[in-house]
XYZ file of C-alpha atoms in Angstrom:
737
model
C 0.014 0.006 0.028
C 2.803 2.421 0.898
C 4.520 1.649 -2.313
C 1.356 2.517 -4.287
C 0.931 5.818 -2.442
C 4.526 6.962 -3.159
C 4.239 5.783 -6.684
C 1.160 7.792 -7.508
C 2.551 10.887 -5.709
C 5.809 10.619 -7.684
C 3.957 10.224 -10.955
C 1.803 13.222 -10.146
C 4.791 15.432 -9.640
C 6.451 14.275 -12.866
C 3.486 15.054 -15.149
C 3.981 17.666 -17.905
C 1.284 19.805 -19.423
C -0.376 18.662 -22.654
C 0.358 20.709 -25.757
C -3.049 22.254 -26.476
C -3.280 23.529 -30.025
C -5.683 26.402 -30.301
C -7.789 26.875 -33.412
C -6.204 29.038 -36.136
C -9.101 31.535 -35.793
C -9.531 34.082 -33.101
C -12.030 33.188 -30.314
C -14.847 35.324 -31.839
C -14.533 33.387 -35.039
C -15.125 29.931 -33.623
C -17.490 31.012 -30.830
C -20.729 29.015 -31.183
C -19.286 26.745 -33.864
C -21.091 23.757 -32.396
C -24.361 25.643 -31.658
C -27.423 25.907 -33.879
C -27.662 29.656 -33.170
C -29.365 32.495 -35.045
C -26.647 32.564 -37.742
C -27.105 28.820 -38.456
C -30.919 29.163 -38.305
C -30.831 31.893 -40.865
C -28.636 29.744 -43.168
C -30.474 26.406 -42.775
C -34.101 27.412 -42.342
C -36.634 28.904 -44.799
C -37.074 32.584 -44.197
C -40.617 32.371 -42.837
C -39.633 29.510 -40.479
C -36.613 31.496 -39.262
C -38.820 34.519 -38.583
C -41.307 32.388 -36.600
C -38.500 30.831 -34.561
C -37.109 34.263 -33.694
C -40.582 35.349 -32.605
C -40.757 32.286 -30.313
C -37.330 32.984 -28.820
C -37.598 36.791 -28.425
C -41.240 37.350 -27.788
C -42.435 34.145 -26.197
C -44.785 33.346 -29.104
C -46.369 29.910 -29.042
C -44.369 27.343 -31.007
C -46.293 26.228 -34.062
C -45.859 22.532 -34.561
C -46.360 23.045 -38.302
C -42.839 24.488 -38.540
C -41.258 21.742 -36.489
C -40.501 19.554 -39.546
C -38.813 22.390 -41.355
C -36.708 23.216 -38.280
C -35.760 19.549 -37.787
C -34.691 19.245 -41.411
C -32.445 22.346 -41.088
C -30.950 21.077 -37.855
C -30.303 17.647 -39.259
C -28.601 19.085 -42.416
C -26.353 21.235 -40.250
C -25.635 18.348 -37.749
C -24.792 15.814 -40.501
C -22.332 18.348 -42.090
C -20.644 18.386 -38.676
C -20.330 14.554 -38.488
C -23.339 13.984 -36.147
C -25.003 10.493 -36.239
C -27.221 10.681 -33.107
C -29.499 13.021 -31.303
C -30.670 13.264 -27.679
C -33.186 15.197 -25.569
C -30.872 16.832 -22.956
C -32.644 17.559 -19.692
C -32.037 18.354 -16.021
C -33.724 15.844 -13.659
C -33.754 16.247 -9.891
C -30.421 14.398 -9.602
C -28.533 17.747 -9.806
C -26.938 16.566 -13.072
C -28.042 16.199 -16.664
C -29.602 13.239 -18.527
C -29.568 12.083 -22.080
C -30.695 9.053 -24.103
C -28.993 8.868 -27.584
C -30.895 7.740 -30.644
C -29.386 7.548 -34.190
C -30.948 9.223 -37.230
C -31.183 5.775 -38.915
C -34.666 4.464 -39.900
C -35.827 1.705 -42.274
C -36.446 2.929 -45.837
C -39.035 0.224 -46.517
C -36.877 -1.283 -49.217
C -34.507 -3.316 -47.075
C -32.124 -0.468 -46.563
C -31.708 2.456 -44.158
C -32.107 6.167 -44.326
C -31.188 9.055 -42.001
C -34.312 10.810 -40.775
C -35.058 13.388 -38.141
C -38.704 14.755 -38.068
C -40.350 17.546 -36.165
C -42.058 14.954 -33.946
C -38.673 13.649 -32.838
C -37.464 17.142 -32.229
C -40.372 18.386 -30.274
C -41.075 15.460 -27.937
C -39.628 12.164 -26.681
C -40.603 9.631 -24.072
C -37.672 8.697 -21.844
C -38.223 6.202 -19.055
C -39.215 8.226 -16.004
C -39.339 5.396 -13.436
C -35.721 5.579 -12.257
C -35.417 9.414 -11.928
C -36.297 10.968 -8.530
C -39.903 12.036 -8.462
C -40.737 12.317 -4.779
C -43.672 9.990 -5.103
C -45.287 11.684 -8.081
C -44.644 8.551 -10.085
C -44.663 4.913 -8.846
C -41.863 2.727 -9.934
C -44.187 0.743 -12.253
C -45.410 3.956 -13.857
C -42.539 4.643 -16.217
C -43.931 7.138 -18.670
C -42.461 10.657 -18.747
C -42.008 13.209 -21.467
C -39.249 15.477 -22.586
C -40.226 18.528 -24.649
C -38.057 20.870 -26.635
C -37.119 24.235 -25.216
C -36.615 26.399 -28.302
C -35.261 29.344 -26.267
C -32.063 27.428 -25.505
C -30.117 26.586 -28.735
C -29.386 23.033 -29.792
C -25.659 22.095 -29.607
C -23.292 19.305 -30.660
C -21.253 17.131 -28.226
C -18.942 14.711 -30.127
C -21.273 12.876 -32.571
C -24.548 13.843 -30.914
C -27.045 16.611 -31.440
C -28.154 17.716 -27.964
C -31.638 19.261 -27.683
C -32.363 21.149 -24.464
C -35.781 20.030 -23.081
C -38.021 20.152 -20.151
C -38.957 16.811 -18.406
C -42.448 16.191 -17.122
C -44.416 13.233 -15.806
C -47.298 11.503 -17.650
C -49.709 13.473 -15.483
C -48.051 16.788 -16.281
C -45.934 17.547 -13.160
C -42.423 18.901 -13.618
C -39.735 16.347 -12.867
C -36.819 18.695 -13.634
C -35.412 22.160 -12.981
C -35.936 23.768 -16.363
C -39.824 23.669 -16.433
C -40.345 25.634 -13.184
C -37.414 27.957 -14.089
C -39.063 28.863 -17.357
C -42.360 29.517 -15.493
C -40.540 31.666 -12.886
C -38.814 33.694 -15.670
C -42.168 34.231 -17.385
C -43.679 35.386 -14.031
C -40.962 37.970 -13.335
C -41.092 39.200 -16.951
C -44.823 39.883 -16.713
C -44.668 41.442 -13.243
C -41.558 43.583 -14.001
C -42.888 44.739 -17.323
C -46.074 45.968 -15.694
C -44.144 47.965 -13.164
C -41.824 49.356 -15.865
C -44.849 50.850 -17.583
C -45.037 53.392 -14.710
C -41.776 54.837 -16.034
C -41.692 53.801 -19.712
C -44.835 52.549 -21.492
C -42.749 51.395 -24.401
C -41.162 48.463 -22.486
C -42.283 45.150 -23.964
C -40.238 42.610 -22.059
C -38.060 42.289 -18.980
C -35.293 39.685 -19.022
C -33.694 38.016 -16.019
C -29.920 37.871 -16.394
C -27.399 35.595 -14.713
C -23.653 35.685 -14.552
C -22.342 32.675 -12.563
C -18.784 32.335 -11.203
C -17.792 28.659 -11.105
C -15.188 27.740 -8.392
C -13.599 24.296 -8.476
C -10.684 22.265 -7.328
C -8.253 20.222 -9.499
C -6.563 17.135 -8.123
C -4.104 14.839 -9.869
C -6.008 11.840 -11.245
C -3.660 9.265 -9.717
C -3.886 10.824 -6.260
C -7.712 10.966 -6.604
C -7.829 7.264 -7.509
C -5.824 6.491 -4.351
C -8.403 8.209 -2.182
C -11.621 6.095 -1.980
C -13.339 8.904 -0.065
C -12.741 11.369 -2.907
C -13.843 8.743 -5.477
C -17.094 7.857 -3.740
C -18.157 11.033 -1.915
C -16.422 13.945 -3.668
C -14.679 15.041 -0.454
C -11.935 13.914 1.857
C -13.502 12.299 4.919
C -10.209 12.434 6.720
C -6.844 14.259 6.437
C -4.828 16.508 8.684
C -4.049 20.100 7.681
C -0.914 20.532 5.563
C 1.674 22.661 7.303
C 1.245 25.109 4.504
C -2.128 25.639 2.893
C -3.651 29.047 2.169
C -2.368 31.030 5.096
C 0.186 32.864 2.969
C -2.531 34.100 0.503
C -0.006 33.420 -2.274
C -2.309 31.264 -4.441
C -5.073 33.833 -4.822
C -4.746 35.552 -8.200
C -1.197 34.034 -8.443
C 0.480 32.739 -11.525
C -1.538 29.830 -12.935
C 0.418 26.517 -12.848
C 1.524 25.386 -16.305
C -0.505 22.107 -16.321
C -3.543 24.016 -15.107
C -3.170 26.738 -17.730
C -3.078 24.046 -20.398
C -6.318 22.577 -19.016
C -7.968 25.998 -18.914
C -7.019 26.765 -22.514
C -8.440 23.446 -23.709
C -11.619 23.926 -21.631
C -12.172 27.464 -22.926
C -11.706 26.452 -26.516
C -14.310 23.738 -26.262
C -16.659 25.860 -24.190
C -16.470 28.720 -26.636
C -17.320 26.365 -29.518
C -20.428 25.410 -27.481
C -21.372 29.018 -27.106
C -20.370 29.468 -23.495
C -18.959 32.986 -23.365
C -15.923 32.315 -21.052
C -14.457 35.594 -19.842
C -12.482 35.191 -16.606
C -10.108 32.599 -15.209
C -7.891 32.798 -12.140
C -6.421 31.038 -9.102
C -8.775 31.111 -6.125
C -7.872 31.352 -2.448
C -7.168 27.757 -1.576
C -4.379 25.783 -3.127
C -5.562 23.816 -6.200
C -8.697 25.982 -6.356
C -9.591 27.956 -9.484
C -12.417 29.908 -10.999
C -14.081 30.355 -14.402
C -16.682 33.041 -15.117
C -18.592 33.894 -18.313
C -20.211 37.046 -19.641
C -23.772 37.646 -18.363
C -26.536 35.832 -20.285
C -30.268 35.382 -20.110
C -30.931 33.205 -17.097
C -32.314 30.095 -18.776
C -29.431 29.981 -21.208
C -26.941 30.738 -18.503
C -28.210 27.806 -16.405
C -27.910 25.457 -19.412
C -24.414 26.732 -20.085
C -23.337 26.120 -16.511
C -24.643 22.516 -16.604
C -22.864 22.009 -19.913
C -19.680 23.448 -18.546
C -19.583 21.343 -15.375
C -19.909 18.222 -17.515
C -17.280 19.469 -20.017
C -14.862 20.331 -17.187
C -14.866 16.748 -15.980
C -14.182 15.412 -19.432
C -11.397 17.844 -20.257
C -9.732 17.448 -16.866
C -9.297 13.753 -17.304
C -7.514 14.332 -20.678
C -5.012 16.475 -18.727
C -4.509 13.952 -15.880
C -6.741 15.815 -13.455
C -10.028 15.231 -11.693
C -12.366 18.201 -11.073
C -13.835 18.491 -7.583
C -17.164 20.360 -7.483
C -17.989 19.404 -3.827
C -18.406 22.648 -1.834
C -15.891 21.504 0.794
C -13.562 18.742 -0.380
C -10.780 19.553 2.084
C -11.090 20.614 5.773
C -9.202 23.663 6.955
C -9.192 25.544 3.636
C -11.743 27.505 1.648
C -14.569 25.604 -0.035
C -16.066 26.326 -3.491
C -19.183 28.315 -4.288
C -20.865 29.456 -7.484
C -21.751 33.159 -7.076
C -24.941 33.951 -9.005
C -24.856 37.522 -10.285
C -28.477 38.420 -11.057
C -30.159 41.433 -12.605
C -33.209 42.445 -14.608
C -33.079 44.383 -17.928
C -35.601 45.688 -20.398
C -35.870 45.003 -24.099
C -34.599 48.535 -24.760
C -31.428 47.938 -22.846
C -32.200 49.447 -19.372
C -30.686 47.731 -16.337
C -33.382 47.922 -13.747
C -30.970 47.707 -10.825
C -28.639 50.417 -12.080
C -28.863 54.027 -10.805
C -29.933 56.687 -13.300
C -29.128 60.297 -14.047
C -32.583 61.746 -13.450
C -35.006 61.686 -10.460
C -37.437 59.549 -12.530
C -34.687 57.026 -13.424
C -33.662 56.852 -9.798
C -37.249 56.300 -8.670
C -37.365 53.352 -11.061
C -34.068 52.194 -9.649
C -35.273 52.532 -6.070
C -38.494 50.703 -6.932
C -36.685 47.582 -8.251
C -34.168 47.642 -5.451
C -36.819 47.834 -2.750
C -39.077 45.309 -4.311
C -36.223 42.925 -4.773
C -35.451 43.352 -1.070
C -39.178 42.783 -0.292
C -39.056 39.424 -2.044
C -35.799 38.373 -0.431
C -37.059 39.498 3.029
C -40.394 37.744 2.793
C -38.859 34.526 1.535
C -35.357 34.604 3.135
C -35.819 31.117 4.544
C -36.957 29.821 1.158
C -33.917 31.381 -0.591
C -31.701 29.649 1.952
C -33.464 26.405 1.236
C -32.957 26.845 -2.481
C -29.126 26.771 -2.089
C -28.898 24.277 0.797
C -27.692 20.728 0.355
C -25.722 18.099 2.260
C -22.566 19.265 0.503
C -23.107 23.046 0.649
C -23.898 22.704 4.394
C -20.132 22.120 5.015
C -19.319 25.525 3.430
C -22.074 27.863 4.582
C -21.342 29.478 7.882
C -17.646 28.820 7.691
C -15.505 31.950 7.651
C -14.806 31.832 3.950
C -18.453 31.633 2.826
C -21.683 33.531 3.344
C -23.371 32.681 6.645
C -26.408 30.440 6.730
C -28.549 33.539 7.241
C -29.842 35.434 4.193
C -29.298 39.192 4.446
C -28.540 41.862 1.924
C -25.713 44.362 1.721
C -26.497 47.572 -0.145
C -23.574 49.877 0.557
C -23.589 53.462 1.915
C -25.025 55.327 -1.108
C -27.960 53.020 -1.755
C -28.767 52.737 1.978
C -28.772 56.522 2.283
C -31.097 56.770 -0.770
C -33.608 54.451 0.769
C -33.330 56.253 4.101
C -33.999 59.604 2.385
C -37.076 58.186 0.656
C -38.336 56.676 3.862
C -37.878 60.101 5.739
C -39.188 62.103 2.808
C -36.076 64.262 2.637
C -35.911 66.968 -0.045
C -34.101 65.875 -3.189
C -34.278 62.294 -1.966
C -33.918 60.956 -5.493
C -30.606 62.617 -6.098
C -27.861 60.055 -6.394
C -24.285 60.218 -7.626
C -22.849 57.616 -9.873
C -19.156 56.619 -9.940
C -16.995 59.219 -8.216
C -13.340 60.011 -8.763
C -10.696 58.942 -6.274
C -7.406 60.722 -6.612
C -4.272 59.083 -5.268
C -1.046 60.867 -4.321
C 0.912 58.946 -6.972
C 1.489 60.993 -10.138
C 1.734 57.951 -12.412
C -1.655 56.517 -11.294
C -4.708 57.992 -13.044
C -7.913 58.961 -11.248
C -9.875 55.865 -10.265
C -13.660 55.575 -10.680
C -15.217 54.336 -7.520
C -18.468 52.318 -7.650
C -21.532 53.386 -5.718
C -21.028 50.397 -3.341
C -18.110 48.646 -1.790
C -18.284 44.803 -1.575
C -19.163 42.750 1.497
C -17.910 39.223 1.112
C -19.844 38.066 4.160
C -23.192 39.020 2.638
C -25.134 36.235 0.932
C -27.089 38.671 -1.190
C -25.015 41.749 -1.916
C -25.795 44.689 -4.215
C -22.754 45.306 -6.392
C -23.482 48.425 -8.512
C -26.062 47.279 -11.022
C -26.988 43.769 -9.933
C -27.242 41.561 -6.867
C -24.789 38.786 -6.184
C -26.302 35.673 -4.594
C -23.105 34.360 -3.162
C -24.368 31.371 -1.198
C -25.032 29.060 -4.183
C -22.926 25.878 -4.025
C -20.222 24.889 -6.531
C -21.958 21.663 -7.740
C -25.541 23.042 -7.536
C -27.818 23.592 -10.438
C -28.227 27.396 -10.597
C -31.880 26.920 -11.503
C -32.798 26.094 -7.923
C -31.724 29.517 -6.677
C -33.065 31.272 -9.741
C -36.486 29.733 -9.418
C -36.820 30.923 -5.840
C -35.296 34.378 -6.414
C -37.234 35.287 -9.589
C -40.422 33.965 -8.082
C -40.003 36.003 -4.885
C -39.227 39.194 -6.798
C -42.179 38.621 -9.164
C -44.570 38.196 -6.282
C -43.244 41.368 -4.661
C -43.677 43.346 -7.950
C -47.226 42.074 -8.412
C -48.150 43.128 -4.878
C -46.427 46.515 -5.388
C -48.378 47.276 -8.566
C -51.625 46.223 -7.024
C -51.148 48.658 -4.123
C -49.948 51.559 -6.252
C -52.846 51.193 -8.648
C -55.222 51.264 -5.734
C -53.755 54.535 -4.451
C -53.463 56.497 -7.712
C -57.170 57.541 -7.672
C -56.765 58.710 -4.072
C -53.855 60.999 -4.918
C -55.572 62.295 -8.041
C -58.304 63.777 -5.761
C -55.840 65.244 -3.301
C -53.064 66.487 -5.488
C -54.680 68.187 -8.451
C -52.311 70.867 -9.797
C -49.285 69.841 -7.747
C -45.770 69.509 -9.109
C -45.670 65.637 -9.171
C -48.305 63.256 -10.546
C -50.611 61.131 -8.552
C -48.701 58.081 -9.952
C -45.443 59.521 -8.563
C -46.908 60.028 -5.101
C -48.587 56.619 -5.011
C -45.206 54.920 -5.933
C -43.390 56.887 -3.218
C -46.115 56.137 -0.639
C -45.911 52.390 -1.293
C -42.073 52.435 -1.426
C -41.965 54.126 1.993
C -44.014 51.307 3.442
C -41.896 48.611 1.862
C -38.591 50.273 2.875
C -39.766 50.042 6.486
C -41.084 46.565 6.102
C -37.996 45.003 4.503
C -35.435 46.888 6.701
C -34.602 43.757 8.749
C -33.045 42.108 5.628
C -30.572 45.016 5.195
C -27.281 44.370 6.958
C -23.917 45.873 5.994
C -21.812 44.549 8.829
C -19.786 41.353 9.465
C -21.991 38.400 8.670
C -19.513 36.063 10.312
C -19.896 37.463 13.838
C -21.763 35.713 16.605
C -23.484 39.024 17.346
C -25.134 38.976 13.889
C -26.649 35.570 14.535
C -28.394 36.871 17.649
C -29.369 40.139 15.921
C -30.782 38.234 12.902
C -32.971 36.127 15.190
C -34.256 39.300 16.754
C -35.114 40.608 13.337
C -37.099 37.528 12.516
C -34.779 36.187 9.939
C -34.402 32.402 9.386
C -31.336 31.302 11.489
C -31.942 27.506 11.201
C -28.728 25.477 10.473
C -30.105 22.010 10.066
C -30.183 21.154 6.379
C -33.311 18.897 6.531
C -35.200 21.487 8.525
C -34.187 24.267 6.150
C -35.817 22.369 3.313
C -39.125 22.723 5.189
C -39.367 26.304 4.020
C -40.543 25.045 0.620
C -43.769 23.839 2.304
C -44.475 27.001 4.280
C -47.910 28.308 3.441
C -46.457 31.580 2.047
C -44.072 29.556 -0.229
C -46.869 27.400 -1.572
C -49.079 30.459 -2.074
C -46.302 32.254 -4.006
C -45.400 29.434 -6.339
C -49.021 28.483 -7.028
C -50.255 32.063 -7.594
C -47.459 32.652 -10.112
C -48.006 29.260 -11.844
C -44.419 28.138 -11.090
C -45.054 24.964 -9.084
C -48.083 23.300 -7.426
C -48.216 22.102 -3.886
C -47.946 18.526 -5.127
C -44.767 19.352 -7.073
C -43.286 21.130 -4.040
C -44.011 18.201 -1.744
C -42.423 15.816 -4.289
C -39.305 17.886 -4.587
C -38.928 18.058 -0.816
C -39.206 14.272 -0.632
C -36.349 14.067 -3.167
C -34.267 16.632 -1.185
C -34.667 14.775 2.059
C -33.928 11.378 0.443
C -30.892 12.761 -1.321
C -29.614 14.236 1.888
C -29.971 10.913 3.706
C -28.302 8.967 0.972
C -25.241 11.249 0.774
C -24.628 11.054 4.506
C -25.308 7.278 4.414
C -22.657 6.840 1.677
C -20.133 8.938 3.659
C -20.771 6.896 6.790
C -20.249 3.618 4.909
C -17.064 4.839 3.224
C -15.616 6.207 6.490
C -16.393 2.932 8.297
C -14.729 0.925 5.586
C -11.605 3.136 5.462
C -11.338 3.141 9.259
C -11.543 -0.651 9.695
C -9.757 -1.770 6.541
C -7.144 0.897 6.026
C -6.426 3.102 9.003
C -6.570 0.711 11.953
C -4.564 -2.083 10.286
C -1.796 0.385 9.353
C -1.865 1.980 12.775
C -1.688 -1.457 14.366
C 1.196 -2.474 12.052
C 3.230 0.610 13.162
C 2.301 -0.131 16.723
C 3.664 -3.696 16.374
C 6.930 -2.354 14.908
C 7.275 -0.012 17.883
C 6.619 -2.872 20.337
C 9.323 -4.884 18.702
C 11.667 -1.933 19.024
C 10.799 -1.637 22.710
C 11.551 -5.327 23.241
C 14.851 -4.958 21.397
C 15.922 -1.863 23.434
C 14.953 -3.642 26.677
C 17.128 -6.633 25.712
C 20.176 -4.558 24.758
C 20.191 -1.774 27.466
C 20.022 -1.822 31.241
C 16.561 -1.259 32.738
C 17.077 2.417 33.655
C 18.518 3.207 30.243
C 15.882 1.222 28.408
C 13.050 2.987 30.207
C 14.347 6.407 29.118
C 14.939 5.263 25.568
C 11.500 3.568 25.293
C 9.513 6.467 26.880
C 8.589 8.054 23.543
C 7.742 4.782 21.802
C 5.664 3.652 24.757
C 3.730 6.942 24.690
C 3.057 6.522 20.946
C 2.025 2.857 21.475
C -0.408 3.902 24.131
C -1.827 6.733 22.057
C -2.318 4.423 19.019
C -4.135 1.962 21.258
C -6.455 4.644 22.643
C -7.158 6.155 19.285
C -7.773 2.937 17.430
C -10.083 1.882 20.265
C -11.976 5.142 19.915
C -12.229 4.624 16.193
C -13.553 1.126 16.574
C -16.094 2.266 19.121
C -17.042 5.246 16.880
C -17.553 3.067 13.865
C -19.765 0.705 15.953
C -21.810 3.635 17.131
C -22.054 4.988 13.594
C -23.390 1.673 12.280
C -25.937 1.458 15.110
C -27.076 5.043 14.551
C -27.459 4.324 10.890
C -29.485 1.142 11.524
C -31.849 3.100 13.794
C -32.226 5.892 11.309
C -32.870 3.467 8.435
C -35.900 2.038 10.285
C -37.692 5.405 9.926
C -40.041 5.347 6.992
C -40.854 9.026 6.779
C -38.143 10.651 4.590
C -38.298 13.964 6.491
C -37.836 12.344 9.875
C -35.109 10.023 8.537
C -33.173 12.954 7.140
C -33.410 14.702 10.491
C -32.108 11.554 12.209
C -29.188 11.349 9.810
C -28.372 15.037 10.503
C -28.708 14.807 14.293
C -27.533 11.302 15.106
C -25.358 10.035 12.234
C -23.427 12.922 10.801
C -21.852 14.179 14.107
C -20.293 10.701 14.498
C -18.312 11.133 11.246
C -16.493 14.160 12.699
C -15.669 12.271 15.953
C -14.068 9.436 14.015
C -12.197 11.814 11.760
C -10.669 13.605 14.660
C -9.060 10.403 15.935
C -7.879 9.386 12.375
C -6.315 12.842 11.728
C -4.442 12.550 15.062
C -3.116 9.091 14.034
C -1.905 10.540 10.655
C 0.533 12.774 12.668
C 2.144 9.915 14.572
C 2.047 6.853 12.262
C 5.100 6.315 10.110
C 4.677 8.285 6.861
C 5.928 5.336 4.823
C 3.016 3.248 6.079
C 0.151 5.785 5.733
C -2.080 4.385 2.945
C -3.798 7.511 1.675
C -2.245 10.528 -0.101
C -2.041 13.366 2.422
C -3.210 17.000 2.082
C 0.343 18.174 1.407
C 0.405 15.887 -1.589
C -3.144 16.443 -2.788
C -3.121 20.259 -2.689
C -0.087 21.377 -4.568
C 0.069 20.952 -8.360
C 3.523 21.078 -9.932
């Protein structure tokens, strides 16, 4: 075992970067090469069909099945010219990953031969087996029928020899079994609600789009070292491992020079991602060793979600080509920063106005204040739900640690925006005056004047305003962004609907009172409702240190959700106000919400269950035998010393070894006892039939025992002969050469 460990470590340190040959074109020339985008549609579709497709994509027009055959024919021609032989409906079930079933274009020609065929019927709809996907009880195991249906707003793309068609996935009885269907409904809801409110300021607005810019953090580990760690292989994180003497404390990895092997991987990944239409923009070292980040340009939210799911799959594939494994677990290593996926979210109009950006006139700033406040209203009312939308068994390890947002949803606005809202609330004169970026002069002649944004950043805030958007920082690295975006867009849509209802009710009142005054009745009605909402949502505003213990107590006083138990946090989906919101907006039904929670609780249980089994196996079959072997060697040494030296001398010489022998005995005994208690706790939890109660039992009774066992193993790692230790250590895993 020790020979294998040192062999894989040695091989990892000898690896050289692959020679990645970039395309001869510039990136903008091969961007979208493997995507059936507007350029390809214009080339391969009849003009009338192309125009109808653009109307569907841009304006939400109903898809006419009569044009499906023409679209399918154009897609097939383009795909075949690019070497494609198969097609698949690509969807996002409740497994947190993607799913696909490949079919070839081949059909019988009726004459004993074969032809390649792809019809509109095959494009628009398929029937994959739904029985083995999580459904939360919506479907019985023997009820296998489920349907995937084409989403024309997300372009078709090519992976290898397969045409991938983004689709929704629904049950035979019509309930959503995926993330895309409710996401599309939430985006429609926020579009309708926000457009109606925009008409107060600009009647010409026809559409409001939700935008998303995700930042994907991830770890890279050498593939050989990964294979030598069963816990990484089976759970995505290290269940044991003592801190490396050097990890991130020097802050030298953050934004540092990218290691040569990693740079080659990044180049290869970016080339393939750009060909798939993913607009990769930023890459850099993150805080922890072996941790990196990729971020694209902002896109429409549905497309951005699809692109992130595509990228996570592509990363894993490209990484293996370069001798790496990608770790998307939120906390794969103890003692160093975990990985998140910051979701930068904003709303914009069809005429190019960012609704969360300050303006230059009082009316523009009133619009800005309206969308800021109503966003805060949605976040305030549903802060527990938003936390539930990003919570998971894996993300629970990261949230609340001092490198990630706390497990309490609050919003940082910055001094300028906070003062603006305070002025509106207090009805100060010129309360809509707001400065944009200001100059900051430095006493260094060579440095030009810097433009300072209207907010600073607060890295401890889960939902921070950053100038013209909000950054939802609590989303986990391996999560599907759709979960957070469904909750956020729905919450904001509900707040905007309620806002407009109250403003419309008050306009007639102000028309009677304010005839002939400077401002319109509409203006006064908006201000009146805004003042109410600014006061109402004030508890969600917090610009201080979200890591402090004082904030936890303060948040509880403000009525914010401070629950830390993952299974209990999921309960927020079934709060009456959550069900009311989702059903009133047509996003999800109570039945769908209950089903999703069943899946969440079951998934949580299974993840902890797997970790418990893996840790028990490693403890009993790897760690204890090695520790005992070293203990035996020490005992032999003690016997030899006692034989050679006089008693007094032997006692002094053996003191250290005897101490280690005793410590090994105590710690291995504690591990054996811990594993036995872990198994018994699991057995008791497994007898619980209710998934909610079972998940709570795993959280309260099973998971804490993993940490107790790990503590003993990590202590053994420090004293057992390094040549005997069977698993690659943190100092070997965390530094790429």
